[in-house]
JSON list of C-alpha atoms in Angstrom, two decimals:
[
{"chain": "H", "resi": 1, "resn": "MET", "atom": "CA", "xyz": [0.00, 0.13, -0.08]},
{"chain": "H", "resi": 2, "resn": "ASN", "atom": "CA", "xyz": [1.04, 3.66, -0.60]},
{"chain": "H", "resi": 3, "resn": "ARG", "atom": "CA", "xyz": [0.75, 5.02, 2.83]},
{"chain": "H", "resi": 4, "resn": "SER", "atom": "CA", "xyz": [0.65, 8.71, 1.08]},
{"chain": "H", "resi": 5, "resn": "ARG", "atom": "CA", "xyz": [-2.80, 7.62, -0.16]},
{"chain": "H", "resi": 6, "resn": "LEU", "atom": "CA", "xyz": [-4.49, 7.22, 2.88]},
{"chain": "H", "resi": 7, "resn": "ALA", "atom": "CA", "xyz": [-3.84, 9.57, 6.13]},
{"chain": "H", "resi": 8, "resn": "ARG", "atom": "CA", "xyz": [-4.02, 7.82, 9.24]},
{"chain": "H", "resi": 9, "resn": "PHE", "atom": "CA", "xyz": [-4.88, 9.65, 12.69]},
{"chain": "H", "resi": 10, "resn": "THR", "atom": "CA", "xyz": [-4.62, 8.63, 16.06]},
{"chain": "H", "resi": 11, "resn": "LEU", "atom": "CA", "xyz": [-6.55, 10.23, 18.69]},
{"chain": "H", "resi": 12, "resn": "VAL", "atom": "CA", "xyz": [-5.51, 9.59, 22.22]},
{"chain": "H", "resi": 13, "resn": "LEU", "atom": "CA", "xyz": [-7.41, 9.54, 25.44]},
{"chain": "H", "resi": 14, "resn": "LEU", "atom": "CA", "xyz": [-6.03, 9.00, 28.74]},
{"chain": "H", "resi": 15, "resn": "ALA", "atom": "CA", "xyz": [-7.74, 7.11, 31.62]},
{"chain": "H", "resi": 16, "resn": "ILE", "atom": "CA", "xyz": [-7.24, 4.28, 34.19]},
{"chain": "H", "resi": 17, "resn": "PHE", "atom": "CA", "xyz": [-7.84, 0.79, 32.48]},
{"chain": "H", "resi": 18, "resn": "CYS", "atom": "CA", "xyz": [-10.08, -1.65, 34.16]},
{"chain": "H", "resi": 19, "resn": "ALA", "atom": "CA", "xyz": [-9.28, -5.06, 32.93]},
{"chain": "H", "resi": 20, "resn": "THR", "atom": "CA", "xyz": [-12.22, -6.86, 34.11]},
{"chain": "H", "resi": 21, "resn": "CYS", "atom": "CA", "xyz": [-15.13, -4.40, 33.37]},
{"chain": "H", "resi": 22, "resn": "VAL", "atom": "CA", "xyz": [-17.00, -5.48, 30.31]},
{"chain": "H", "resi": 23, "resn": "GLN", "atom": "CA", "xyz": [-18.97, -2.77, 28.60]},
{"chain": "H", "resi": 24, "resn": "SER", "atom": "CA", "xyz": [-21.38, -3.56, 25.94]},
{"chain": "H", "resi": 25, "resn": "ALA", "atom": "CA", "xyz": [-23.42, -1.37, 23.50]},
{"chain": "H", "resi": 26, "resn": "SER", "atom": "CA", "xyz": [-26.66, -1.93, 21.63]},
{"chain": "H", "resi": 27, "resn": "ALA", "atom": "CA", "xyz": [-27.49, -0.05, 18.65]},
{"chain": "H", "resi": 28, "resn": "GLN", "atom": "CA", "xyz": [-30.95, -1.19, 18.34]},
{"chain": "H", "resi": 29, "resn": "ALA", "atom": "CA", "xyz": [-33.41, 1.62, 17.24]},
{"chain": "H", "resi": 30, "resn": "ALA", "atom": "CA", "xyz": [-30.64, 4.09, 17.80]},
{"chain": "H", "resi": 31, "resn": "GLN", "atom": "CA", "xyz": [-29.97, 7.00, 15.90]},
{"chain": "H", "resi": 32, "resn": "TYR", "atom": "CA", "xyz": [-26.62, 7.90, 14.74]},
{"chain": "H", "resi": 33, "resn": "VAL", "atom": "CA", "xyz": [-25.38, 11.15, 13.91]},
{"chain": "H", "resi": 34, "resn": "ALA", "atom": "CA", "xyz": [-22.58, 10.19, 11.95]},
{"chain": "H", "resi": 35, "resn": "ASP", "atom": "CA", "xyz": [-21.81, 6.59, 10.38]},
{"chain": "H", "resi": 36, "resn": "SER", "atom": "CA", "xyz": [-18.77, 5.13, 8.54]},
{"chain": "H", "resi": 37, "resn": "GLY", "atom": "CA", "xyz": [-21.18, 2.30, 7.60]},
{"chain": "H", "resi": 38, "resn": "PHE", "atom": "CA", "xyz": [-18.32, -0.27, 9.28]},
{"chain": "H", "resi": 39, "resn": "ARG", "atom": "CA", "xyz": [-19.89, -2.80, 11.68]},
{"chain": "H", "resi": 40, "resn": "PRO", "atom": "CA", "xyz": [-17.69, -5.02, 14.04]},
{"chain": "H", "resi": 41, "resn": "ALA", "atom": "CA", "xyz": [-19.63, -8.03, 13.13]},
{"chain": "H", "resi": 42, "resn": "THR", "atom": "CA", "xyz": [-18.96, -8.12, 9.29]},
{"chain": "H", "resi": 43, "resn": "ASN", "atom": "CA", "xyz": [-15.96, -5.68, 8.87]},
{"chain": "H", "resi": 44, "resn": "GLY", "atom": "CA", "xyz": [-13.82, -6.66, 11.99]},
{"chain": "H", "resi": 45, "resn": "PHE", "atom": "CA", "xyz": [-11.88, -9.28, 12.30]},
{"chain": "H", "resi": 46, "resn": "SER", "atom": "CA", "xyz": [-13.69, -12.63, 13.73]},
{"chain": "H", "resi": 47, "resn": "PHE", "atom": "CA", "xyz": [-10.33, -13.48, 16.00]},
{"chain": "H", "resi": 48, "resn": "GLU", "atom": "CA", "xyz": [-9.45, -11.92, 18.94]},
{"chain": "H", "resi": 49, "resn": "ASN", "atom": "CA", "xyz": [-6.26, -9.56, 19.64]},
{"chain": "H", "resi": 50, "resn": "TYR", "atom": "CA", "xyz": [-3.26, -11.82, 20.44]},
{"chain": "H", "resi": 51, "resn": "GLY", "atom": "CA", "xyz": [0.28, -12.18, 21.54]},
{"chain": "H", "resi": 52, "resn": "ASN", "atom": "CA", "xyz": [3.14, -13.56, 19.99]},
{"chain": "H", "resi": 53, "resn": "ASN", "atom": "CA", "xyz": [2.22, -17.04, 20.73]},
{"chain": "H", "resi": 54, "resn": "ALA", "atom": "CA", "xyz": [-0.59, -17.17, 18.14]},
{"chain": "H", "resi": 55, "resn": "VAL", "atom": "CA", "xyz": [1.63, -16.28, 15.16]},
{"chain": "H", "resi": 56, "resn": "GLN", "atom": "CA", "xyz": [4.45, -17.90, 13.35]},
{"chain": "H", "resi": 57, "resn": "GLN", "atom": "CA", "xyz": [5.20, -14.50, 11.69]},
{"chain": "H", "resi": 58, "resn": "ASN", "atom": "CA", "xyz": [5.49, -10.80, 12.66]},
{"chain": "H", "resi": 59, "resn": "LEU", "atom": "CA", "xyz": [7.81, -8.04, 10.52]},
{"chain": "H", "resi": 60, "resn": "THR", "atom": "CA", "xyz": [9.97, -9.51, 8.13]},
{"chain": "H", "resi": 61, "resn": "PRO", "atom": "CA", "xyz": [12.91, -7.71, 5.98]},
{"chain": "H", "resi": 62, "resn": "VAL", "atom": "CA", "xyz": [10.11, -7.44, 3.18]},
{"chain": "H", "resi": 63, "resn": "GLU", "atom": "CA", "xyz": [8.00, -5.26, 5.70]},
{"chain": "H", "resi": 64, "resn": "VAL", "atom": "CA", "xyz": [10.82, -3.08, 7.03]},
{"chain": "H", "resi": 65, "resn": "LYS", "atom": "CA", "xyz": [12.05, -2.41, 3.44]},
{"chain": "H", "resi": 66, "resn": "ARG", "atom": "CA", "xyz": [8.49, -1.21, 2.67]},
{"chain": "H", "resi": 67, "resn": "MET", "atom": "CA", "xyz": [8.38, 0.98, 5.25]},
{"chain": "H", "resi": 68, "resn": "PHE", "atom": "CA", "xyz": [12.01, 2.76, 5.27]},
{"chain": "H", "resi": 69, "resn": "GLY", "atom": "CA", "xyz": [13.23, 2.07, 1.71]},
{"chain": "H", "resi": 70, "resn": "ALA", "atom": "CA", "xyz": [16.35, 0.19, 0.39]},
{"chain": "H", "resi": 71, "resn": "GLN", "atom": "CA", "xyz": [18.46, 1.93, 2.93]},
{"chain": "H", "resi": 72, "resn": "VAL", "atom": "CA", "xyz": [17.83, -0.58, 5.34]},
{"chain": "H", "resi": 73, "resn": "CYS", "atom": "CA", "xyz": [19.40, -3.11, 3.46]},
{"chain": "H", "resi": 74, "resn": "ALA", "atom": "CA", "xyz": [22.90, -4.15, 3.39]},
{"chain": "H", "resi": 75, "resn": "THR", "atom": "CA", "xyz": [22.40, -6.04, 0.10]},
{"chain": "H", "resi": 76, "resn": "LYS", "atom": "CA", "xyz": [20.90, -5.33, -3.25]},
{"chain": "H", "resi": 77, "resn": "GLY", "atom": "CA", "xyz": [18.56, -6.92, -5.51]},
{"chain": "H", "resi": 78, "resn": "ASP", "atom": "CA", "xyz": [15.29, -8.34, -4.08]},
{"chain": "H", "resi": 79, "resn": "LYS", "atom": "CA", "xyz": [16.39, -10.39, -1.53]},
{"chain": "H", "resi": 80, "resn": "CYS", "atom": "CA", "xyz": [16.85, -7.90, 1.53]},
{"chain": "H", "resi": 81, "resn": "VAL", "atom": "CA", "xyz": [19.55, -8.59, 4.38]},
{"chain": "H", "resi": 82, "resn": "LEU", "atom": "CA", "xyz": [18.88, -6.03, 6.83]},
{"chain": "H", "resi": 83, "resn": "THR", "atom": "CA", "xyz": [21.81, -3.92, 8.44]},
{"chain": "H", "resi": 84, "resn": "PRO", "atom": "CA", "xyz": [22.51, -4.59, 11.99]},
{"chain": "H", "resi": 85, "resn": "PRO", "atom": "CA", "xyz": [20.42, -1.53, 13.24]},
{"chain": "H", "resi": 86, "resn": "ALA", "atom": "CA", "xyz": [17.74, -2.23, 10.99]},
{"chain": "H", "resi": 87, "resn": "LYS", "atom": "CA", "xyz": [17.77, -6.00, 12.40]},
{"chain": "H", "resi": 88, "resn": "GLU", "atom": "CA", "xyz": [17.86, -4.69, 15.81]},
{"chain": "H", "resi": 89, "resn": "TRP", "atom": "CA", "xyz": [14.99, -2.02, 15.33]},
{"chain": "H", "resi": 90, "resn": "MET", "atom": "CA", "xyz": [12.66, -5.18, 13.66]},
{"chain": "H", "resi": 91, "resn": "ASP", "atom": "CA", "xyz": [13.62, -7.54, 16.41]},
{"chain": "H", "resi": 92, "resn": "GLU", "atom": "CA", "xyz": [12.64, -4.94, 19.20]},
{"chain": "H", "resi": 93, "resn": "ILE", "atom": "CA", "xyz": [9.31, -4.30, 17.41]},
{"chain": "H", "resi": 94, "resn": "ASN", "atom": "CA", "xyz": [8.45, -7.79, 17.07]},
{"chain": "H", "resi": 95, "resn": "LYS", "atom": "CA", "xyz": [9.06, -8.47, 20.89]},
{"chain": "H", "resi": 96, "resn": "ALA", "atom": "CA", "xyz": [6.75, -5.64, 21.72]},
{"chain": "H", "resi": 97, "resn": "MET", "atom": "CA", "xyz": [3.98, -7.24, 19.92]},
{"chain": "H", "resi": 98, "resn": "ASP", "atom": "CA", "xyz": [3.67, -9.82, 22.42]},
{"chain": "H", "resi": 99, "resn": "GLY", "atom": "CA", "xyz": [1.64, -7.43, 24.49]},
{"chain": "H", "resi": 100, "resn": "GLY", "atom": "CA", "xyz": [-0.83, -7.59, 21.58]},
{"chain": "H", "resi": 101, "resn": "HIS", "atom": "CA", "xyz": [-1.53, -6.59, 17.90]},
{"chain": "H", "resi": 102, "resn": "CYS", "atom": "CA", "xyz": [-4.39, -4.30, 18.73]},
{"chain": "H", "resi": 103, "resn": "ASP", "atom": "CA", "xyz": [-3.01, -1.20, 16.69]},
{"chain": "H", "resi": 104, "resn": "GLY", "atom": "CA", "xyz": [-2.70, -3.00, 13.30]},
{"chain": "H", "resi": 105, "resn": "MET", "atom": "CA", "xyz": [-5.96, -4.69, 13.66]},
{"chain": "H", "resi": 106, "resn": "ALA", "atom": "CA", "xyz": [-7.69, -1.33, 14.39]},
{"chain": "H", "resi": 107, "resn": "ALA", "atom": "CA", "xyz": [-5.87, 0.08, 11.26]},
{"chain": "H", "resi": 108, "resn": "LEU", "atom": "CA", "xyz": [-6.15, -2.70, 9.08]},
{"chain": "H", "resi": 109, "resn": "SER", "atom": "CA", "xyz": [-9.58, -3.64, 9.45]},
{"chain": "H", "resi": 110, "resn": "THR", "atom": "CA", "xyz": [-10.23, -0.07, 8.40]},
{"chain": "H", "resi": 111, "resn": "ILE", "atom": "CA", "xyz": [-7.85, -0.12, 5.33]},
{"chain": "H", "resi": 112, "resn": "LEU", "atom": "CA", "xyz": [-9.69, -3.21, 3.94]},
{"chain": "H", "resi": 113, "resn": "TYR", "atom": "CA", "xyz": [-13.06, -1.72, 4.43]},
{"chain": "H", "resi": 114, "resn": "LYS", "atom": "CA", "xyz": [-12.30, 1.39, 2.80]},
{"chain": "H", "resi": 115, "resn": "ASN", "atom": "CA", "xyz": [-10.96, -0.92, -0.21]},
{"chain": "H", "resi": 116, "resn": "VAL", "atom": "CA", "xyz": [-7.64, 0.41, 0.06]},
{"chain": "H", "resi": 117, "resn": "GLU", "atom": "CA", "xyz": [-5.88, -3.41, 0.30]},
{"chain": "H", "resi": 118, "resn": "ASN", "atom": "CA", "xyz": [-8.13, -5.97, -1.26]},
{"chain": "H", "resi": 119, "resn": "VAL", "atom": "CA", "xyz": [-9.30, -8.55, 1.51]},
{"chain": "H", "resi": 120, "resn": "LYS", "atom": "CA", "xyz": [-9.18, -11.23, -1.21]},
{"chain": "H", "resi": 121, "resn": "ASP", "atom": "CA", "xyz": [-5.37, -10.81, -1.38]},
{"chain": "H", "resi": 122, "resn": "PHE", "atom": "CA", "xyz": [-5.18, -12.54, 2.47]},
{"chain": "H", "resi": 123, "resn": "GLY", "atom": "CA", "xyz": [-7.64, -15.60, 1.82]},
{"chain": "H", "resi": 124, "resn": "ALA", "atom": "CA", "xyz": [-10.90, -14.68, 1.88]},
{"chain": "H", "resi": 125, "resn": "ALA", "atom": "CA", "xyz": [-13.92, -13.02, 0.41]},
{"chain": "H", "resi": 126, "resn": "SER", "atom": "CA", "xyz": [-14.56, -10.52, 3.67]},
{"chain": "H", "resi": 127, "resn": "VAL", "atom": "CA", "xyz": [-12.50, -9.64, 6.69]},
{"chain": "H", "resi": 128, "resn": "ASP", "atom": "CA", "xyz": [-14.83, -11.70, 8.90]},
{"chain": "H", "resi": 129, "resn": "LYS", "atom": "CA", "xyz": [-14.00, -14.66, 6.97]},
{"chain": "H", "resi": 130, "resn": "LEU", "atom": "CA", "xyz": [-10.05, -14.35, 7.29]},
{"chain": "H", "resi": 131, "resn": "GLN", "atom": "CA", "xyz": [-8.16, -16.81, 9.41]},
{"chain": "H", "resi": 132, "resn": "LEU", "atom": "CA", "xyz": [-5.00, -15.49, 11.39]},
{"chain": "H", "resi": 133, "resn": "SER", "atom": "CA", "xyz": [-3.77, -19.36, 11.98]},
{"chain": "H", "resi": 134, "resn": "GLY", "atom": "CA", "xyz": [-1.15, -20.23, 9.41]},
{"chain": "H", "resi": 135, "resn": "ASN", "atom": "CA", "xyz": [-2.15, -16.92, 7.22]},
{"chain": "H", "resi": 136, "resn": "LYS", "atom": "CA", "xyz": [1.48, -15.67, 7.41]},
{"chain": "H", "resi": 137, "resn": "LYS", "atom": "CA", "xyz": [0.39, -12.80, 4.95]},
{"chain": "H", "resi": 138, "resn": "LEU", "atom": "CA", "xyz": [-2.12, -11.82, 7.14]},
{"chain": "H", "resi": 139, "resn": "GLN", "atom": "CA", "xyz": [-0.17, -11.86, 10.45]},
{"chain": "H", "resi": 140, "resn": "SER", "atom": "CA", "xyz": [2.79, -9.89, 8.72]},
{"chain": "H", "resi": 141, "resn": "GLU", "atom": "CA", "xyz": [0.15, -7.10, 7.32]},
{"chain": "H", "resi": 142, "resn": "ILE", "atom": "CA", "xyz": [-0.96, -6.67, 10.83]},
{"chain": "H", "resi": 143, "resn": "ALA", "atom": "CA", "xyz": [2.37, -6.35, 12.29]},
{"chain": "H", "resi": 144, "resn": "TYR", "atom": "CA", "xyz": [3.32, -3.86, 9.60]},
{"chain": "H", "resi": 145, "resn": "PHE", "atom": "CA", "xyz": [0.31, -1.51, 10.69]},
{"chain": "H", "resi": 146, "resn": "TRP", "atom": "CA", "xyz": [1.23, -2.02, 14.12]},
{"chain": "H", "resi": 147, "resn": "ALA", "atom": "CA", "xyz": [4.89, -0.62, 13.82]},
{"chain": "H", "resi": 148, "resn": "THR", "atom": "CA", "xyz": [3.44, 2.43, 12.07]},
{"chain": "H", "resi": 149, "resn": "GLN", "atom": "CA", "xyz": [2.14, 3.70, 15.46]},
{"chain": "H", "resi": 150, "resn": "GLY", "atom": "CA", "xyz": [5.76, 4.80, 16.10]},
{"chain": "H", "resi": 151, "resn": "THR", "atom": "CA", "xyz": [6.65, 6.09, 12.56]},
{"chain": "H", "resi": 152, "resn": "SER", "atom": "CA", "xyz": [5.61, 8.90, 10.76]},
{"chain": "H", "resi": 153, "resn": "PRO", "atom": "CA", "xyz": [3.68, 10.08, 9.09]},
{"chain": "H", "resi": 154, "resn": "THR", "atom": "CA", "xyz": [1.15, 8.34, 11.64]},
{"chain": "H", "resi": 155, "resn": "THR", "atom": "CA", "xyz": [3.39, 10.07, 14.31]},
{"chain": "H", "resi": 156, "resn": "ASP", "atom": "CA", "xyz": [2.60, 13.32, 13.08]},
{"chain": "H", "resi": 157, "resn": "ASP", "atom": "CA", "xyz": [-0.78, 12.79, 12.73]},
{"chain": "H", "resi": 158, "resn": "THR", "atom": "CA", "xyz": [-1.31, 11.59, 16.24]},
{"chain": "H", "resi": 159, "resn": "ILE", "atom": "CA", "xyz": [-3.83, 14.01, 18.05]},
{"chain": "H", "resi": 160, "resn": "MET", "atom": "CA", "xyz": [-3.03, 14.59, 21.76]},
{"chain": "H", "resi": 161, "resn": "ASP", "atom": "CA", "xyz": [-4.30, 17.45, 22.96]},
{"chain": "H", "resi": 162, "resn": "ALA", "atom": "CA", "xyz": [-7.82, 17.28, 22.11]},
{"chain": "H", "resi": 163, "resn": "THR", "atom": "CA", "xyz": [-10.95, 17.25, 24.61]},
{"chain": "H", "resi": 164, "resn": "PRO", "atom": "CA", "xyz": [-13.24, 14.22, 24.75]},
{"chain": "H", "resi": 165, "resn": "LYS", "atom": "CA", "xyz": [-15.75, 16.79, 23.22]},
{"chain": "H", "resi": 166, "resn": "ASP", "atom": "CA", "xyz": [-13.15, 17.82, 20.55]},
{"chain": "H", "resi": 167, "resn": "ILE", "atom": "CA", "xyz": [-12.72, 14.24, 19.33]},
{"chain": "H", "resi": 168, "resn": "VAL", "atom": "CA", "xyz": [-16.55, 13.53, 19.11]},
{"chain": "H", "resi": 169, "resn": "ASN", "atom": "CA", "xyz": [-16.80, 16.55, 16.76]},
{"chain": "H", "resi": 170, "resn": "LYS", "atom": "CA", "xyz": [-13.77, 15.86, 14.70]},
{"chain": "H", "resi": 171, "resn": "LEU", "atom": "CA", "xyz": [-15.41, 12.25, 14.21]},
{"chain": "H", "resi": 172, "resn": "ILE", "atom": "CA", "xyz": [-18.70, 13.52, 13.57]},
{"chain": "H", "resi": 173, "resn": "GLN", "atom": "CA", "xyz": [-17.41, 15.90, 10.55]},
{"chain": "H", "resi": 174, "resn": "GLU", "atom": "CA", "xyz": [-15.13, 12.99, 9.45]},
{"chain": "H", "resi": 175, "resn": "MET", "atom": "CA", "xyz": [-17.71, 10.59, 9.15]},
{"chain": "H", "resi": 176, "resn": "LYS", "atom": "CA", "xyz": [-20.45, 12.84, 7.81]},
{"chain": "H", "resi": 177, "resn": "ALA", "atom": "CA", "xyz": [-17.98, 13.77, 4.83]},
{"chain": "H", "resi": 178, "resn": "ASN", "atom": "CA", "xyz": [-18.37, 9.91, 3.90]},
{"chain": "H", "resi": 179, "resn": "ASP", "atom": "CA", "xyz": [-15.29, 9.93, 1.67]},
{"chain": "H", "resi": 180, "resn": "LYS", "atom": "CA", "xyz": [-13.71, 6.52, 2.10]},
{"chain": "H", "resi": 181, "resn": "SER", "atom": "CA", "xyz": [-10.35, 7.23, 0.41]},
{"chain": "H", "resi": 182, "resn": "ASP", "atom": "CA", "xyz": [-9.90, 10.22, 2.59]},
{"chain": "H", "resi": 183, "resn": "ALA", "atom": "CA", "xyz": [-8.64, 9.18, 6.26]},
{"chain": "H", "resi": 184, "resn": "LEU", "atom": "CA", "xyz": [-9.09, 6.60, 8.86]},
{"chain": "H", "resi": 185, "resn": "TYR", "atom": "CA", "xyz": [-9.04, 6.81, 12.57]},
{"chain": "H", "resi": 186, "resn": "THR", "atom": "CA", "xyz": [-7.99, 5.03, 15.48]},
{"chain": "H", "resi": 187, "resn": "ILE", "atom": "CA", "xyz": [-8.65, 5.60, 18.97]},
{"chain": "H", "resi": 188, "resn": "GLY", "atom": "CA", "xyz": [-5.58, 5.22, 21.46]},
{"chain": "H", "resi": 189, "resn": "ILE", "atom": "CA", "xyz": [-6.42, 4.69, 24.97]},
{"chain": "H", "resi": 190, "resn": "PHE", "atom": "CA", "xyz": [-3.76, 4.77, 27.77]},
{"chain": "H", "resi": 191, "resn": "LYS", "atom": "CA", "xyz": [-3.29, 5.15, 31.36]},
{"chain": "H", "resi": 192, "resn": "ARG", "atom": "CA", "xyz": [-1.96, 8.42, 32.21]},
{"chain": "H", "resi": 193, "resn": "ASN", "atom": "CA", "xyz": [1.27, 7.71, 32.33]},
{"chain": "H", "resi": 194, "resn": "PHE", "atom": "CA", "xyz": [1.45, 5.91, 28.90]},
{"chain": "H", "resi": 195, "resn": "SER", "atom": "CA", "xyz": [2.82, 2.65, 30.69]},
{"chain": "H", "resi": 196, "resn": "ASP", "atom": "CA", "xyz": [-0.29, 0.51, 28.96]},
{"chain": "H", "resi": 197, "resn": "GLY", "atom": "CA", "xyz": [-2.51, 1.06, 25.84]},
{"chain": "H", "resi": 198, "resn": "HIS", "atom": "CA", "xyz": [-5.12, -0.28, 23.65]},
{"chain": "H", "resi": 199, "resn": "SER", "atom": "CA", "xyz": [-6.35, 0.60, 19.88]},
{"chain": "H", "resi": 200, "resn": "ILE", "atom": "CA", "xyz": [-9.86, 0.73, 19.11]},
{"chain": "H", "resi": 201, "resn": "THR", "atom": "CA", "xyz": [-11.58, 1.51, 15.73]},
{"chain": "H", "resi": 202, "resn": "PRO", "atom": "CA", "xyz": [-14.29, 4.26, 15.85]},
{"chain": "H", "resi": 203, "resn": "TYR", "atom": "CA", "xyz": [-16.96, 3.63, 13.37]},
{"chain": "H", "resi": 204, "resn": "ALA", "atom": "CA", "xyz": [-20.19, 5.68, 14.36]},
{"chain": "H", "resi": 205, "resn": "VAL", "atom": "CA", "xyz": [-21.32, 8.46, 16.74]},
{"chain": "H", "resi": 206, "resn": "MET", "atom": "CA", "xyz": [-24.64, 8.59, 18.68]},
{"chain": "H", "resi": 207, "resn": "ASP", "atom": "CA", "xyz": [-26.41, 11.63, 20.51]},
{"chain": "H", "resi": 208, "resn": "LYS", "atom": "CA", "xyz": [-27.54, 10.50, 23.38]},
{"chain": "H", "resi": 209, "resn": "GLY", "atom": "CA", "xyz": [-29.18, 13.56, 24.20]},
{"chain": "H", "resi": 210, "resn": "ASN", "atom": "CA", "xyz": [-28.35, 16.28, 27.16]},
{"chain": "H", "resi": 211, "resn": "GLY", "atom": "CA", "xyz": [-24.75, 16.52, 25.99]},
{"chain": "H", "resi": 212, "resn": "LEU", "atom": "CA", "xyz": [-24.09, 12.47, 26.13]},
{"chain": "H", "resi": 213, "resn": "TYR", "atom": "CA", "xyz": [-22.32, 10.85, 22.97]},
{"chain": "H", "resi": 214, "resn": "TRP", "atom": "CA", "xyz": [-21.78, 7.44, 22.24]},
{"chain": "H", "resi": 215, "resn": "ILE", "atom": "CA", "xyz": [-18.56, 6.58, 19.97]},
{"chain": "H", "resi": 216, "resn": "MET", "atom": "CA", "xyz": [-19.41, 3.34, 18.72]},
{"chain": "H", "resi": 217, "resn": "VAL", "atom": "CA", "xyz": [-16.24, 1.20, 18.49]},
{"chain": "H", "resi": 218, "resn": "TYR", "atom": "CA", "xyz": [-14.76, -2.16, 17.17]},
{"chain": "H", "resi": 219, "resn": "ASP", "atom": "CA", "xyz": [-12.76, -3.31, 19.90]},
{"chain": "H", "resi": 220, "resn": "ASN", "atom": "CA", "xyz": [-10.12, -6.32, 18.77]},
{"chain": "H", "resi": 221, "resn": "ASN", "atom": "CA", "xyz": [-10.52, -7.65, 22.02]},
{"chain": "H", "resi": 222, "resn": "PHE", "atom": "CA", "xyz": [-14.01, -8.33, 21.52]},
{"chain": "H", "resi": 223, "resn": "PRO", "atom": "CA", "xyz": [-14.81, -9.48, 18.16]},
{"chain": "H", "resi": 224, "resn": "LYS", "atom": "CA", "xyz": [-18.01, -9.21, 16.56]},
{"chain": "H", "resi": 225, "resn": "GLU", "atom": "CA", "xyz": [-19.50, -7.08, 19.58]},
{"chain": "H", "resi": 226, "resn": "GLU", "atom": "CA", "xyz": [-20.42, -3.61, 19.28]},
{"chain": "H", "resi": 227, "resn": "ARG", "atom": "CA", "xyz": [-19.10, -1.27, 22.14]},
{"chain": "H", "resi": 228, "resn": "HIS", "atom": "CA", "xyz": [-18.91, 2.19, 22.65]},
{"chain": "H", "resi": 229, "resn": "VAL", "atom": "CA", "xyz": [-16.75, 5.12, 24.67]},
{"chain": "H", "resi": 230, "resn": "GLU", "atom": "CA", "xyz": [-19.20, 7.26, 26.36]},
{"chain": "H", "resi": 231, "resn": "VAL", "atom": "CA", "xyz": [-18.31, 10.81, 26.19]},
{"chain": "H", "resi": 232, "resn": "ASP", "atom": "CA", "xyz": [-20.21, 13.62, 28.46]},
{"chain": "H", "resi": 233, "resn": "THR", "atom": "CA", "xyz": [-19.39, 16.60, 26.55]},
{"chain": "H", "resi": 234, "resn": "LYS", "atom": "CA", "xyz": [-20.72, 18.88, 29.54]},
{"chain": "H", "resi": 235, "resn": "LYS", "atom": "CA", "xyz": [-18.93, 17.24, 32.28]},
{"chain": "H", "resi": 236, "resn": "LYS", "atom": "CA", "xyz": [-15.83, 17.03, 29.90]},
{"chain": "H", "resi": 237, "resn": "THR", "atom": "CA", "xyz": [-15.19, 13.23, 30.83]},
{"chain": "H", "resi": 238, "resn": "TRP", "atom": "CA", "xyz": [-15.17, 10.09, 29.08]},
{"chain": "H", "resi": 239, "resn": "ASN", "atom": "CA", "xyz": [-15.15, 6.53, 29.88]},
{"chain": "H", "resi": 240, "resn": "TYR", "atom": "CA", "xyz": [-14.75, 2.94, 28.38]},
{"chain": "H", "resi": 241, "resn": "SER", "atom": "CA", "xyz": [-13.69, -0.46, 29.98]},
{"chain": "H", "resi": 242, "resn": "SER", "atom": "CA", "xyz": [-10.95, -3.00, 28.18]},
{"chain": "H", "resi": 243, "resn": "ALA", "atom": "CA", "xyz": [-8.09, -4.65, 28.60]},
{"chain": "H", "resi": 244, "resn": "THR", "atom": "CA", "xyz": [-4.26, -3.65, 27.62]},
{"chain": "H", "resi": 245, "resn": "ASN", "atom": "CA", "xyz": [-3.18, -6.95, 27.03]},
{"chain": "H", "resi": 246, "resn": "PRO", "atom": "CA", "xyz": [-4.85, -10.08, 25.26]},
{"chain": "H", "resi": 247, "resn": "ASN", "atom": "CA", "xyz": [-3.13, -12.65, 27.37]},
{"chain": "H", "resi": 248, "resn": "GLU", "atom": "CA", "xyz": [-4.82, -11.35, 30.37]}
]
C-alpha cells in the first residue's frame, strides 16, 4: 500500500484501565449522528487480539524495506538482508507485539473496509472470514500496521491535545463527509503515564441527548461486539473499559 494515499490519525484518550469490566452497547433503534458504515460483525476480524504465541510471523525484512526503503538493506537486489541497526529495530518491534497486535488490527480492518487493500489478497472474500492461524501474509500485514504507530507519518498525525468533545466533533465531521479514500482514524486509550495502551476503531457516533455521546467502536479484544466510548461533553469526561493485554 502507498501510505501517502491514506491519512491515518490516532486520537488519544487518557484514563485508568479496568481489565475485568465489560461494557457493551446495543445499537437497536439507535439514531447515529455520524456513521461510516463499518460494523464489527462483518468488517472486524473474527479472531481476538493476540500476542506472539498465536502467530508464526510478524515483521520480516520485506515489511521493513517497504516501510523505510532500500537503505535498510545491506544487500542489493530483491532479497533484503537487513543492516544490523534495522535488524535490531525489527526484533525489538516484533518483541513488543507480544503485548498485543491491537493497533495493527484497528488500522488494517479500516484499510480493508475502505478497499485501499483487497481482502481477497489475504485469503477470504470478507474480513470476518479471514483466518489468522497459518496465514503468514495476514500476520505480517497486521504487524506492519502495528509498527506504523511509531513511525512517520502516523506519529505526525497523532492528536493528543484534544478534549473528548473535540474528538466527538472531529469524528462526526469526518464520518459525515463519507469519503472512503480520505482518512482513517484509530483511537488510542492509555493509562495516564502511558505505561499501557490499547487501540480501537471508531465507526459511528450516537447522540444520547443532554451532551452525552457514544462513540461506537470495534474493539479487537471483543470480536463482533458493538461497544462504545461514552463521552459527556458537559462534564468533559469519558469512560471505557477494556484490557491492555490479550493474554490477560
